């Protein structure tokens, strides 16, 4: 009963599943253990809201379409006070712009897990081992030896190069690794109840409603998948003091009815309900002993007030997986693994800081830092907090520090609309001859590779710069000497796509497939002048690593030289002039495709 894999993932929730899915997709072997049986996992409602940036990432991982067939699409929000509709400005209705996923998708965690698990099983024949509990692990000869206790076959030993703890707020991996969870556990309790309901509240199936209740503070009403609804609110302290952990489903339903007044509420069915305590805690470290990582709730816990628990965890998974895969595949230096914590932990800190406010005002109370204001109002504070953190909560404004190993610094005086460390914005392009727009993000999927976007501008003005860019591949220090599997390429040409051939327009064969920015909007969104052009290097997680002008392709090489360790023995002919237009034999790959230069 021994298994050997590259990475053992503890936790079969969305974070653990997505970590394993990404790793297998990037060529790294995994084994996933989940202490609960699958039947028990499906009993819980848990996290439900998927934010726009998370949807973008899931789309580039080929998972968003399946989720979109299940979840409830939410644009905007309705708010009520004393039964009267009021203006609403919370996270769900903040102006979500600069993305084609300009909505929230509400899908209960059990279904999100189903979609990711089905994707994972397409790559891994092992599947997920449910009813398997981590007992202990130790380090032996630079490997992790983990003891797993299974309900069906006793103990199992798994040897791995790394172990990832995505096993929730009571993480066994975190406990065994001796990682402290710092912060506070508050004496506040929240209720969540899912089911099929009947109500006389107007627009009850609009999506998300915020209800200001005199007795229960800010009440959440969210339309879920499969015709169900979630009602959430702060549990009155008096009721908790009276009933404590003996509170029943009937108690919860009665409190929900009171919270929704003056509207009526009846539960035809109850799928799930919970009373949970609120706290904000953050792991002191995200990595220990070089080979132990934690992510998701194992690394950070907070309330569901801004719906950031699962979203933040999924971002953790995407960030960690490409770095682990890059190192295990022999491409990247081990220093890259340290950037997981330096990039992701500050994001969790920001979410916890806003949650300290949200968790108080949701119950109708005033946070300590606002008590000196005689006009302080919980609902106003809640609205202002959501507005101030809108880009964080949608995920679209998340960025990583400039000047770090994987994020280049800006040149002195340089002003760009896109900055290294930010996500690469989605824009519309067209294929040669076909006047139907395509989304840029749909053209480069997450596959563990870096993407080089060659914004060539107007070739009549940039042709000499384009040639200089491609000449830079011939230098001894060029990243053409790195493994070709590390990169994928897209060329973007400003102008009409109605006639001509891309290589003729450019004066040289395109680097990767060529697409047209017909109206110049893609160049404009990236802040790139069509008379100059630029190269944008996008990391495997969709974040921008560096930006350089077409005349200085060596700058891209210098960026990669900091952390790429692998070298290719034979040089690559990126132009592939001999084979332009040739008929390829079965199994061969064109050098002018999205995968970029390949060795012949």
Coordinates of C-alpha atoms in Angstrom, one line a residue:
X1 CA 0.0 0.0 0.0
X2 CA 2.5 2.6 -1.2
X3 CA 2.2 5.3 -3.8
X4 CA 4.8 7.6 -5.2
X5 CA 3.9 10.9 -6.8
X6 CA 5.3 14.4 -7.3
X7 CA 2.8 16.2 -5.1
X8 CA 0.4 14.9 -2.4
X9 CA -2.6 17.2 -2.1
X10 CA -4.5 17.0 1.2
X11 CA -8.1 18.3 0.8
X12 CA -10.7 17.4 -1.8
X13 CA -12.5 20.8 -1.7
X14 CA -12.3 23.3 -4.6
X15 CA -8.8 24.6 -3.6
X16 CA -7.2 21.1 -3.4
X17 CA -9.0 19.9 -6.5
X18 CA -8.0 22.9 -8.6
X19 CA -4.4 22.6 -7.3
X20 CA -4.3 19.0 -8.4
X21 CA -6.1 19.7 -11.7
X22 CA -3.6 22.4 -12.7
X23 CA -0.6 20.3 -11.7
X24 CA -1.8 17.3 -13.7
X25 CA -2.6 19.6 -16.6
X26 CA 1.0 20.9 -16.4
X27 CA 2.5 17.5 -16.4
X28 CA 3.0 16.9 -12.7
X29 CA 1.7 13.7 -11.0
X30 CA -0.6 14.1 -7.9
X31 CA -2.5 12.2 -5.3
X32 CA -5.5 13.8 -3.6
X33 CA -6.8 12.6 -0.2
X34 CA -10.0 13.9 1.4
X35 CA -10.9 12.9 5.0
X36 CA -14.7 13.0 4.4
X37 CA -16.6 10.6 2.3
X38 CA -18.0 12.0 -0.9
X39 CA -21.6 11.5 0.3
X40 CA -20.9 13.8 3.3
X41 CA -19.2 16.4 1.1
X42 CA -22.3 16.8 -1.0
X43 CA -24.4 17.6 2.1
X44 CA -22.9 21.0 2.6
X45 CA -23.8 24.2 0.8
X46 CA -20.7 26.2 1.8
X47 CA -19.1 28.7 -0.6
X48 CA -21.2 29.8 -3.6
X49 CA -20.2 33.1 -5.2
X50 CA -17.5 33.0 -8.0
X51 CA -16.1 36.4 -8.8
X52 CA -15.2 37.7 -12.3
X53 CA -11.4 37.3 -12.1
X54 CA -11.9 33.7 -10.8
X55 CA -14.3 33.0 -13.7
X56 CA -11.6 34.3 -16.1
X57 CA -9.0 32.0 -14.7
X58 CA -11.4 29.0 -14.7
X59 CA -12.3 29.8 -18.3
X60 CA -8.6 29.7 -19.2
X61 CA -8.5 26.3 -17.5
X62 CA -11.4 25.1 -19.5
X63 CA -13.8 24.8 -16.5
X64 CA -16.0 27.9 -16.7
X65 CA -18.3 26.6 -19.4
X66 CA -19.4 23.7 -17.3
X67 CA -20.0 25.9 -14.3
X68 CA -21.9 28.4 -16.4
X69 CA -24.4 25.6 -17.2
X70 CA -25.2 25.1 -13.5
X71 CA -24.8 28.5 -11.7
X72 CA -27.0 31.5 -11.4
X73 CA -25.7 34.6 -13.2
X74 CA -26.0 37.8 -11.1
X75 CA -25.7 41.3 -12.4
X76 CA -26.6 44.0 -10.0
X77 CA -28.4 43.9 -6.7
X78 CA -31.7 44.8 -5.1
X79 CA -31.8 46.4 -1.6
X80 CA -34.7 46.8 0.8
X81 CA -35.1 48.7 4.0
X82 CA -38.4 48.4 6.0
X83 CA -39.9 46.8 2.9
X84 CA -39.0 49.7 0.6
X85 CA -36.5 49.3 -2.2
X86 CA -33.4 51.5 -1.7
X87 CA -30.3 52.3 -3.7
X88 CA -27.7 49.5 -3.7
X89 CA -24.0 49.8 -4.0
X90 CA -22.5 46.6 -2.7
X91 CA -19.9 44.3 -4.2
X92 CA -22.4 42.5 -6.5
X93 CA -23.6 45.7 -8.1
X94 CA -20.4 47.7 -8.2
X95 CA -19.5 48.6 -11.8
X96 CA -17.8 45.5 -13.0
X97 CA -15.9 46.6 -16.1
X98 CA -12.9 45.6 -18.2
X99 CA -13.9 41.9 -18.4
X100 CA -16.3 39.9 -20.4
X101 CA -17.2 38.0 -17.2
X102 CA -18.9 41.1 -15.8
X103 CA -21.1 39.2 -13.3
X104 CA -21.0 37.0 -10.3
X105 CA -21.8 33.3 -10.8
X106 CA -23.6 31.8 -7.8
X107 CA -23.0 28.0 -7.7
X108 CA -22.9 26.0 -4.5
X109 CA -19.5 24.5 -3.7
X110 CA -20.6 20.9 -4.2
X111 CA -21.2 21.6 -7.9
X112 CA -18.0 23.5 -8.3
X113 CA -16.2 20.6 -6.8
X114 CA -18.0 18.2 -9.2
X115 CA -16.8 20.2 -12.2
X116 CA -13.2 20.5 -11.1
X117 CA -13.1 16.8 -10.0
X118 CA -14.4 15.7 -13.4
X119 CA -11.7 17.8 -15.1
X120 CA -9.1 16.4 -12.8
X121 CA -10.1 12.8 -13.5
X122 CA -9.5 13.4 -17.2
X123 CA -5.9 13.9 -16.5
X124 CA -5.4 11.6 -13.5
X125 CA -6.6 8.0 -13.4
X126 CA -6.1 7.9 -9.6
X127 CA -9.1 10.2 -8.9
X128 CA -9.7 11.5 -5.4
X129 CA -9.3 9.2 -2.4
X130 CA -12.3 10.0 -0.2
X131 CA -12.5 8.8 3.4
X132 CA -8.7 9.1 3.6
X133 CA -7.2 11.0 6.6
X134 CA -3.6 12.3 6.9
X135 CA -2.2 10.9 10.1
X136 CA 1.4 12.1 9.9
X137 CA 4.2 13.0 7.6
X138 CA 8.0 13.1 7.8
X139 CA 10.9 14.1 5.6
X140 CA 13.1 11.3 4.3
X141 CA 15.9 11.8 1.8
X142 CA 14.5 15.1 0.4
X143 CA 11.0 13.5 0.1
X144 CA 7.8 13.6 2.1
X145 CA 6.6 10.3 3.6
X146 CA 2.9 10.6 4.5
X147 CA 0.8 8.1 6.4
X148 CA -2.8 8.1 5.3
X149 CA -5.5 6.2 7.2
X150 CA -8.3 5.0 4.9
X151 CA -11.7 3.6 5.9
X152 CA -11.6 0.8 3.4
X153 CA -8.1 -0.6 3.4
X154 CA -6.2 0.6 6.5
X155 CA -3.0 2.6 6.2
X156 CA -1.5 3.9 3.0
X157 CA 2.0 5.4 2.6
X158 CA 2.5 8.1 0.0
X159 CA 6.0 9.3 -0.9
X160 CA 6.0 12.7 -2.7
X161 CA 8.4 15.5 -3.4
X162 CA 5.9 18.0 -2.0
X163 CA 2.8 18.1 0.1
X164 CA 0.1 20.8 -0.2
X165 CA -2.3 21.3 2.6
X166 CA -5.6 22.6 1.2
X167 CA -7.5 20.8 4.0
X168 CA -9.5 23.7 5.5
X169 CA -9.5 25.8 8.6
X170 CA -8.6 22.8 10.8
X171 CA -5.8 21.8 8.6
X172 CA -3.9 18.7 9.6
X173 CA -1.0 19.6 7.3
X174 CA -0.7 23.0 9.0
X175 CA -0.8 21.4 12.5
X176 CA 1.8 18.8 11.7
X177 CA 4.0 21.4 10.1
X178 CA 3.9 23.5 13.2
X179 CA 2.6 26.6 11.3
X180 CA 0.8 29.1 13.6
X181 CA -2.5 30.5 12.6
X182 CA -2.4 34.1 13.9
X183 CA -5.4 36.4 14.6
X184 CA -8.6 36.4 16.6
X185 CA -11.7 34.3 17.0
X186 CA -14.7 36.5 17.6
X187 CA -17.8 35.9 19.7
X188 CA -20.0 36.5 16.7
X189 CA -22.1 33.8 14.9
X190 CA -23.7 33.8 11.5
X191 CA -26.5 31.7 10.0
X192 CA -26.6 30.4 6.5
X193 CA -29.6 28.4 5.3
X194 CA -30.2 27.0 1.7
X195 CA -33.5 25.8 0.3
X196 CA -36.5 26.3 -1.9
X197 CA -38.5 29.2 -0.6
X198 CA -41.8 31.1 -1.1
X199 CA -41.9 34.8 -0.4
X200 CA -43.8 38.0 -1.3
X201 CA -40.6 40.0 -1.6
X202 CA -40.4 41.6 -5.0
X203 CA -37.7 40.5 -7.5
X204 CA -36.8 37.5 -5.2
X205 CA -35.2 35.7 -8.2
X206 CA -33.3 38.8 -9.4
X207 CA -30.0 37.4 -8.0
X208 CA -28.8 39.1 -4.8
X209 CA -30.8 41.2 -2.4
X210 CA -29.5 43.1 0.6
X211 CA -32.1 43.6 3.3
X212 CA -31.6 46.0 6.1
X213 CA -33.2 44.5 9.2
X214 CA -33.7 46.3 12.4
X215 CA -33.4 43.1 14.4
X216 CA -30.8 41.2 12.4
X217 CA -28.6 43.8 10.7
X218 CA -27.7 43.3 7.1
X219 CA -29.4 40.2 5.6
X220 CA -28.1 38.4 2.6
X221 CA -30.5 36.9 0.0
X222 CA -28.8 35.0 -2.8
X223 CA -30.4 33.0 -5.6
X224 CA -28.5 29.7 -6.0
X225 CA -28.4 27.0 -8.6
X226 CA -31.3 24.6 -9.2
X227 CA -33.9 27.1 -8.0
X228 CA -32.7 27.3 -4.5
X229 CA -32.1 30.4 -2.3
X230 CA -29.6 31.2 0.4
X231 CA -30.5 33.4 3.4
X232 CA -27.7 34.6 5.6
X233 CA -27.5 36.9 8.6
X234 CA -25.9 37.5 12.0
X235 CA -27.3 35.4 14.8
X236 CA -28.7 37.6 17.6
X237 CA -26.4 37.3 20.6
X238 CA -29.3 36.7 23.0
X239 CA -30.4 33.6 21.0
X240 CA -26.8 32.2 21.0
X241 CA -26.5 32.8 24.8
X242 CA -29.9 31.0 25.3
X243 CA -29.4 28.1 22.9
X244 CA -25.7 27.9 22.0
X245 CA -24.8 24.8 20.1
X246 CA -28.2 23.2 20.8
X247 CA -29.8 25.6 18.3
X248 CA -32.0 23.6 15.8
X249 CA -33.1 23.9 12.2
X250 CA -36.5 25.1 13.4
X251 CA -34.8 27.9 15.4
X252 CA -32.8 29.0 12.3
X253 CA -35.9 29.0 10.1
X254 CA -37.8 31.2 12.6
X255 CA -34.9 33.6 12.8
X256 CA -34.8 33.8 9.0
X257 CA -38.5 34.7 8.9
X258 CA -38.0 37.4 11.5
X259 CA -35.0 38.7 9.6
X260 CA -37.0 39.1 6.3
X261 CA -39.9 41.0 7.8
X262 CA -42.0 42.7 6.7
X263 CA -41.8 40.2 3.8
X264 CA -43.1 36.7 4.3
X265 CA -40.9 33.6 4.0
X266 CA -41.6 29.9 3.9
X267 CA -39.1 27.1 3.3
X268 CA -40.6 24.4 1.1
X269 CA -37.3 22.4 1.5
X270 CA -34.1 22.9 3.4
X271 CA -31.0 21.6 1.7
X272 CA -28.4 22.8 4.2
X273 CA -28.1 25.1 7.2
X274 CA -25.3 26.1 9.5
X275 CA -24.4 28.4 12.4
X276 CA -20.7 29.3 12.5
X277 CA -18.5 31.6 14.4
X278 CA -16.6 34.4 12.8
X279 CA -12.9 35.0 13.1
X280 CA -10.0 36.5 11.1
X281 CA -6.8 34.4 11.2
X282 CA -3.7 34.2 8.9
X283 CA -1.0 31.6 8.8
X284 CA 2.4 32.9 9.8
X285 CA 4.0 31.0 6.9
X286 CA 2.7 29.5 3.7
X287 CA 5.7 27.2 3.2
X288 CA 8.0 25.4 5.6
X289 CA 10.7 22.8 5.3
X290 CA 11.0 23.7 1.6
X291 CA 8.5 21.0 0.6
X292 CA 5.3 21.8 2.6
X293 CA 2.8 24.3 1.4
X294 CA -0.6 25.4 2.6
X295 CA -3.4 27.2 0.8
X296 CA -7.0 28.3 1.0
X297 CA -8.7 28.1 4.4
X298 CA -5.6 26.3 5.7
X299 CA -3.7 29.5 5.2
X300 CA -6.4 32.2 5.9
X301 CA -9.8 32.2 7.5
X302 CA -12.4 35.0 7.6
X303 CA -16.2 35.5 7.3
X304 CA -18.1 35.0 4.1
X305 CA -19.2 38.6 4.2
X306 CA -17.4 39.5 1.0
X307 CA -17.6 36.0 -0.5
X308 CA -13.8 35.8 -0.7
X309 CA -13.0 32.5 1.0
X310 CA -13.2 30.2 -2.0
X311 CA -12.2 32.8 -4.5
X312 CA -9.0 33.6 -2.6
X313 CA -8.3 29.9 -2.2
X314 CA -8.7 29.3 -6.0
X315 CA -6.3 32.1 -6.7
X316 CA -3.8 30.5 -4.3
X317 CA -4.2 27.2 -6.2
X318 CA -3.5 28.8 -9.6
X319 CA -0.5 30.8 -8.3
X320 CA 1.1 27.8 -6.5
X321 CA 0.5 25.2 -9.2
X322 CA 2.3 26.8 -12.1
X323 CA 5.3 27.6 -9.9
X324 CA 5.5 24.0 -8.6
X325 CA 5.1 22.6 -12.1
X326 CA 7.7 24.9 -13.5
X327 CA 10.2 23.8 -10.9
X328 CA 9.4 20.1 -11.0
X329 CA 9.5 20.2 -14.9
X330 CA 13.1 21.5 -14.6
X331 CA 12.3 24.9 -16.1
X332 CA 12.4 27.3 -13.1
X333 CA 14.7 27.9 -10.2
X334 CA 13.6 27.0 -6.7
X335 CA 13.5 30.7 -5.8
X336 CA 10.3 30.9 -7.7
X337 CA 8.6 28.8 -5.1
X338 CA 9.2 31.5 -2.4
X339 CA 7.1 34.0 -4.4
X340 CA 4.0 32.0 -3.7
X341 CA 3.9 33.4 -0.2
X342 CA 5.2 36.8 -1.0
X343 CA 2.5 37.3 -3.6
X344 CA -0.5 35.6 -2.0
X345 CA -0.2 36.3 1.7
X346 CA -0.5 40.1 1.4
X347 CA -3.8 39.6 -0.6
X348 CA -5.1 37.5 2.3
X349 CA -4.1 40.3 4.7
X350 CA -6.1 42.8 2.7
X351 CA -9.2 40.6 2.7
X352 CA -8.9 40.0 6.4
X353 CA -8.7 43.8 7.1
X354 CA -11.9 44.5 5.2
X355 CA -13.5 41.5 6.9
X356 CA -12.9 42.9 10.3
X357 CA -15.2 45.8 9.4
X358 CA -17.8 43.7 7.4
X359 CA -18.2 41.1 10.1
X360 CA -19.1 43.8 12.7
X361 CA -21.4 46.0 10.6
X362 CA -23.3 43.0 9.2
X363 CA -24.7 42.4 12.7
X364 CA -25.8 46.1 12.9
X365 CA -22.9 47.2 15.2
X366 CA -20.3 49.9 14.8
X367 CA -16.6 48.9 14.4
X368 CA -14.2 50.3 17.0
X369 CA -12.5 52.7 14.6
X370 CA -15.8 54.4 13.7
X371 CA -17.2 54.8 17.2
X372 CA -15.9 58.4 17.5
X373 CA -18.2 59.4 14.7
X374 CA -21.7 60.3 16.1
X375 CA -23.3 59.8 12.7
X376 CA -21.7 56.4 12.0
X377 CA -24.2 54.1 10.4
X378 CA -23.6 50.3 9.9
X379 CA -25.2 50.2 6.5
X380 CA -23.3 53.2 5.2
X381 CA -20.0 51.8 6.5
X382 CA -20.8 48.5 4.8
X383 CA -21.6 50.2 1.5
X384 CA -18.4 52.3 1.7
X385 CA -16.3 49.3 2.6
X386 CA -17.6 47.3 -0.4
X387 CA -17.0 50.2 -2.7
X388 CA -13.5 50.8 -1.5
X389 CA -12.6 47.1 -2.0
X390 CA -14.6 46.4 -5.2
X391 CA -11.5 45.7 -7.4
X392 CA -10.2 43.4 -4.7
X393 CA -13.4 41.5 -4.3
X394 CA -14.0 41.1 -8.1
X395 CA -10.4 40.0 -8.3
X396 CA -9.8 42.2 -11.3
X397 CA -7.7 44.7 -9.3
X398 CA -5.4 42.1 -7.6
X399 CA -1.7 42.8 -8.4
X400 CA 1.7 41.6 -7.2
X401 CA 4.7 43.8 -6.2
X402 CA 6.8 45.5 -8.8
X403 CA 10.5 44.6 -8.8
X404 CA 10.1 41.1 -7.5
X405 CA 11.6 38.0 -9.1
X406 CA 8.6 37.4 -11.4
X407 CA 7.4 41.0 -11.8
X408 CA 9.7 43.5 -13.5
X409 CA 10.1 47.1 -12.4
X410 CA 8.9 49.9 -14.6
X411 CA 11.5 52.0 -16.3
X412 CA 12.0 55.5 -15.0
X413 CA 9.3 57.8 -16.4
X414 CA 7.5 54.9 -18.1
X415 CA 3.7 55.2 -18.0
X416 CA 1.6 52.2 -19.1
X417 CA -2.1 51.4 -18.9
X418 CA -1.0 47.8 -18.0
X419 CA 1.6 47.4 -15.4
X420 CA 3.7 44.3 -14.5
X421 CA 2.0 42.4 -11.7
X422 CA -1.5 43.1 -12.9
X423 CA -3.7 40.7 -14.9
X424 CA -3.4 40.8 -18.7
X425 CA -6.7 42.4 -19.7
X426 CA -9.0 40.6 -22.1
X427 CA -9.6 42.4 -25.5
X428 CA -11.2 41.5 -28.8
X429 CA -9.3 40.5 -31.8
X430 CA -10.1 39.0 -35.2
X431 CA -8.6 36.2 -37.3
X432 CA -7.3 36.9 -40.8
X433 CA -10.3 37.3 -43.1
X434 CA -12.9 36.4 -40.5
X435 CA -14.7 39.5 -39.1
X436 CA -16.0 37.7 -35.9
X437 CA -14.3 38.9 -32.7
X438 CA -12.3 36.5 -30.5
X439 CA -11.4 37.1 -26.9
X440 CA -7.6 37.3 -26.3
X441 CA -7.9 35.2 -23.2
X442 CA -9.5 32.5 -25.2
X443 CA -6.4 32.3 -27.4
X444 CA -4.0 31.4 -24.6
X445 CA -5.2 28.8 -22.2
X446 CA -3.5 28.1 -18.8
X447 CA -1.1 25.3 -19.6
X448 CA 1.9 26.2 -17.4
X449 CA 3.5 28.2 -20.2
X450 CA 4.6 31.9 -20.5
X451 CA 2.8 33.8 -23.3
X452 CA 4.5 36.4 -25.4
X453 CA 2.1 38.9 -26.9
X454 CA 3.8 40.7 -29.7
X455 CA 1.8 43.9 -30.2
X456 CA 3.1 44.9 -33.6
X457 CA 1.1 48.1 -34.1
X458 CA 0.8 49.4 -37.6
X459 CA 3.5 47.4 -39.6
X460 CA 3.9 50.3 -42.0
X461 CA 5.4 52.2 -39.0
X462 CA 6.9 49.4 -37.0
X463 CA 8.4 47.0 -39.6
X464 CA 12.0 47.8 -38.7
X465 CA 11.2 47.3 -34.9
X466 CA 9.5 44.0 -35.6
X467 CA 12.6 42.8 -37.4
X468 CA 14.8 44.0 -34.4
X469 CA 12.5 42.1 -32.1
X470 CA 12.9 38.8 -34.0
X471 CA 16.7 39.4 -34.4
X472 CA 17.0 39.4 -30.6
X473 CA 16.2 35.7 -30.8
X474 CA 19.6 35.1 -32.4
X475 CA 21.7 36.4 -29.5
X476 CA 23.7 33.9 -27.3
X477 CA 21.6 34.9 -24.3
X478 CA 18.2 34.9 -26.0
X479 CA 15.4 32.9 -24.4
X480 CA 15.3 30.9 -27.7
X481 CA 17.8 28.8 -25.8
X482 CA 15.3 27.9 -23.2
X483 CA 13.0 24.8 -23.7
X484 CA 10.4 25.7 -26.4
X485 CA 7.7 24.0 -24.3
X486 CA 7.9 26.9 -21.9
X487 CA 6.4 29.4 -24.3
X488 CA 3.4 30.2 -26.4
X489 CA 3.2 33.1 -28.8
X490 CA 0.6 35.5 -30.2
X491 CA 1.2 38.3 -32.7
X492 CA -1.3 41.2 -32.7
X493 CA -1.4 43.5 -35.8
X494 CA -3.2 46.8 -35.8
X495 CA -5.4 47.3 -38.9
X496 CA -7.8 45.7 -41.2
X497 CA -8.0 41.9 -41.6
X498 CA -9.9 41.9 -44.9
X499 CA -7.1 41.1 -47.3
X500 CA -3.5 40.1 -47.4
X501 CA -1.4 37.7 -45.3
X502 CA 0.0 38.4 -41.9
X503 CA 3.7 37.6 -42.8
X504 CA 3.4 39.9 -45.8
X505 CA 2.0 42.7 -43.6
X506 CA 4.7 42.2 -41.0
X507 CA 7.6 41.8 -43.4
X508 CA 8.6 38.6 -41.6
X509 CA 6.8 35.4 -40.5
X510 CA 4.6 36.0 -37.5
X511 CA 5.7 34.7 -34.1
X512 CA 2.9 32.3 -33.3
X513 CA -0.6 32.8 -34.8
X514 CA -1.4 36.4 -36.0
X515 CA -4.6 38.2 -35.1
X516 CA -5.9 41.6 -36.0
X517 CA -6.7 44.6 -33.8
X518 CA -9.1 46.0 -36.3
X519 CA -10.2 49.2 -34.4
X520 CA -7.0 49.6 -32.4
X521 CA -8.9 49.0 -29.1
X522 CA -6.6 46.2 -27.9
X523 CA -3.5 48.4 -28.3
X524 CA -5.3 51.3 -26.6
X525 CA -6.4 49.1 -23.7
X526 CA -2.8 48.1 -23.1
X527 CA -1.5 51.6 -23.6
X528 CA 0.6 50.6 -26.6
X529 CA 1.1 53.1 -29.4
X530 CA 0.4 51.6 -32.8
X531 CA 3.3 53.5 -34.2
X532 CA 5.7 51.8 -31.7
X533 CA 4.3 48.5 -30.6
X534 CA 5.5 46.5 -27.6
X535 CA 5.9 43.0 -26.2
X536 CA 3.9 41.9 -23.2
X537 CA 5.1 38.8 -21.3
X538 CA 2.2 37.1 -19.5
X539 CA 2.9 34.6 -16.8
X540 CA 1.2 31.2 -16.7
X541 CA -1.3 32.6 -14.2
X542 CA -2.4 35.4 -16.6
X543 CA -0.5 38.1 -14.7
X544 CA 1.9 40.4 -16.6
X545 CA 5.6 39.7 -15.9
X546 CA 7.2 42.4 -17.9
X547 CA 6.6 44.8 -20.9
X548 CA 9.3 45.8 -23.3
X549 CA 9.4 47.7 -26.6
X550 CA 9.9 45.9 -29.9
X551 CA 13.4 47.4 -30.3
X552 CA 14.6 45.7 -27.1
X553 CA 13.9 42.0 -27.2
X554 CA 16.9 41.4 -25.0
X555 CA 14.9 42.9 -22.2
X556 CA 12.6 39.9 -22.2
X557 CA 15.6 37.6 -22.2
X558 CA 17.0 39.4 -19.1
X559 CA 13.6 39.0 -17.4
X560 CA 13.7 35.2 -17.9
X561 CA 17.4 34.9 -17.0
X562 CA 16.5 35.7 -13.4
X563 CA 14.6 32.5 -12.8
X564 CA 14.8 30.1 -15.8
X565 CA 17.4 27.4 -15.2
X566 CA 16.8 25.1 -18.1
X567 CA 18.6 25.4 -21.3
X568 CA 17.9 23.9 -24.7
X569 CA 20.9 22.2 -26.3
X570 CA 19.9 23.0 -29.9
X571 CA 18.9 26.4 -31.2
X572 CA 15.5 27.0 -32.7
X573 CA 14.6 28.4 -36.1
X574 CA 11.8 30.6 -35.1
X575 CA 11.1 31.7 -38.6
X576 CA 10.8 28.3 -40.1
X577 CA 10.9 29.8 -43.6
X578 CA 11.4 26.3 -45.2
X579 CA 8.0 25.2 -44.0
X580 CA 5.7 28.2 -44.5
X581 CA 2.7 26.8 -46.3
X582 CA 4.0 23.3 -46.3
X583 CA 1.6 20.4 -45.7
X584 CA 2.4 18.8 -42.3
X585 CA 2.5 15.1 -41.7
X586 CA 0.2 13.7 -39.0
X587 CA 1.4 14.5 -35.5
X588 CA 3.7 17.4 -36.6
X589 CA 3.2 20.9 -35.3
X590 CA 3.4 24.1 -37.3
X591 CA 6.1 26.5 -36.1
X592 CA 3.7 29.3 -36.8
X593 CA 1.0 28.2 -34.3
X594 CA 0.1 29.3 -30.8
X595 CA 2.7 27.1 -29.3
X596 CA 5.4 29.2 -31.0
X597 CA 8.8 27.9 -32.0
X598 CA 9.4 24.2 -31.8
X599 CA 12.6 22.3 -32.5
X600 CA 12.6 20.2 -35.7

